mmCIF file of C-alpha atoms in Angstrom:
data_model
loop_
_atom_site.group_PDB
_atom_site.id
_atom_site.type_symbol
_atom_site.label_atom_id
_atom_site.label_comp_id
_atom_site.label_asym_id
_atom_site.label_seq_id
_atom_site.Cartn_x
_atom_site.Cartn_y
_atom_site.Cartn_z
ATOM 1 C CA UNK A 962 11.907 1.338 -0.159
ATOM 2 C CA UNK A 963 14.318 0.387 -3.176
ATOM 3 C CA UNK A 964 11.139 -1.134 -5.190
ATOM 4 C CA UNK A 965 8.808 1.841 -4.308
ATOM 5 C CA UNK A 966 11.664 4.533 -5.694
ATOM 6 C CA UNK A 967 12.166 2.343 -8.832
ATOM 7 C CA UNK A 968 8.545 2.562 -9.121
ATOM 8 C CA UNK A 969 8.243 6.335 -9.233
ATOM 9 C CA UNK A 970 10.498 6.149 -11.467
ATOM 10 C CA UNK A 971 9.246 3.999 -14.456
ATOM 11 C CA UNK A 972 5.929 6.020 -13.802
ATOM 12 C CA UNK A 973 7.179 9.354 -14.216
ATOM 13 C CA UNK A 974 9.053 8.019 -17.089
ATOM 14 C CA UNK A 975 5.855 6.572 -18.827
ATOM 15 C CA UNK A 976 4.023 10.009 -17.456
ATOM 16 C CA UNK A 977 6.466 11.989 -19.399
ATOM 17 C CA UNK A 978 6.315 9.864 -22.449
ATOM 18 C CA UNK A 979 2.348 10.083 -22.361
ATOM 19 C CA UNK A 980 2.693 13.943 -22.172
ATOM 20 C CA UNK A 981 4.807 14.407 -24.664
ATOM 21 C CA UNK A 982 2.221 11.833 -26.766
ATOM 22 C CA UNK A 983 -0.770 13.964 -25.913
ATOM 23 C CA UNK A 984 0.988 17.069 -26.998
ATOM 24 C CA UNK A 985 2.163 15.867 -30.611
ATOM 25 C CA UNK A 986 -1.749 14.954 -30.950
ATOM 26 C CA UNK A 987 -2.957 18.053 -29.780
ATOM 27 C CA UNK A 988 -4.595 16.651 -26.747
ATOM 28 C CA UNK A 989 -5.086 19.693 -24.410
ATOM 29 C CA UNK A 990 -7.267 17.763 -21.833
ATOM 30 C CA UNK A 991 -5.069 14.708 -21.966
ATOM 31 C CA UNK A 992 -1.477 16.420 -21.653
ATOM 32 C CA UNK A 993 -3.326 18.502 -18.832
ATOM 33 C CA UNK A 994 -4.157 15.039 -17.330
ATOM 34 C CA UNK A 995 -0.690 14.179 -17.465
ATOM 35 C CA UNK A 996 0.812 17.044 -16.058
ATOM 36 C CA UNK A 997 -1.252 16.787 -12.837
ATOM 37 C CA UNK A 998 0.107 13.044 -12.874
ATOM 38 C CA UNK A 999 3.609 14.032 -13.064
ATOM 39 C CA UNK A 1000 3.497 16.538 -10.534
ATOM 40 C CA UNK A 1001 1.639 14.369 -7.721
ATOM 41 C CA UNK A 1002 4.244 11.517 -8.545
ATOM 42 C CA UNK A 1003 6.887 14.362 -7.832
ATOM 43 C CA UNK A 1004 5.154 15.621 -4.626
ATOM 44 C CA UNK A 1005 5.136 11.902 -3.536
ATOM 45 C CA UNK A 1006 8.697 11.185 -4.059
ATOM 46 C CA UNK A 1007 9.516 14.675 -2.296
ATOM 47 C CA UNK A 1008 7.320 13.624 0.145
ATOM 48 C CA UNK A 1009 9.285 10.081 0.709
ATOM 49 C CA UNK A 1010 12.788 11.565 0.531
ATOM 50 C CA UNK A 1011 13.105 10.234 -2.789
ATOM 51 C CA UNK A 1012 15.643 12.718 -4.983
ATOM 52 C CA UNK A 1013 14.600 12.965 -8.786
#
């Protein structure tokens, strides 16, 4: 499960960076999209026993 955990971590890192960029640009729709992606990734991690 190491690769899966690493992938989730990388995707979360990128989603948080993208969220910050969207907020800085004032793009509320894109910010909402990245917020939803983060929530989904966090839920996926929790469902698979990955502590964040």
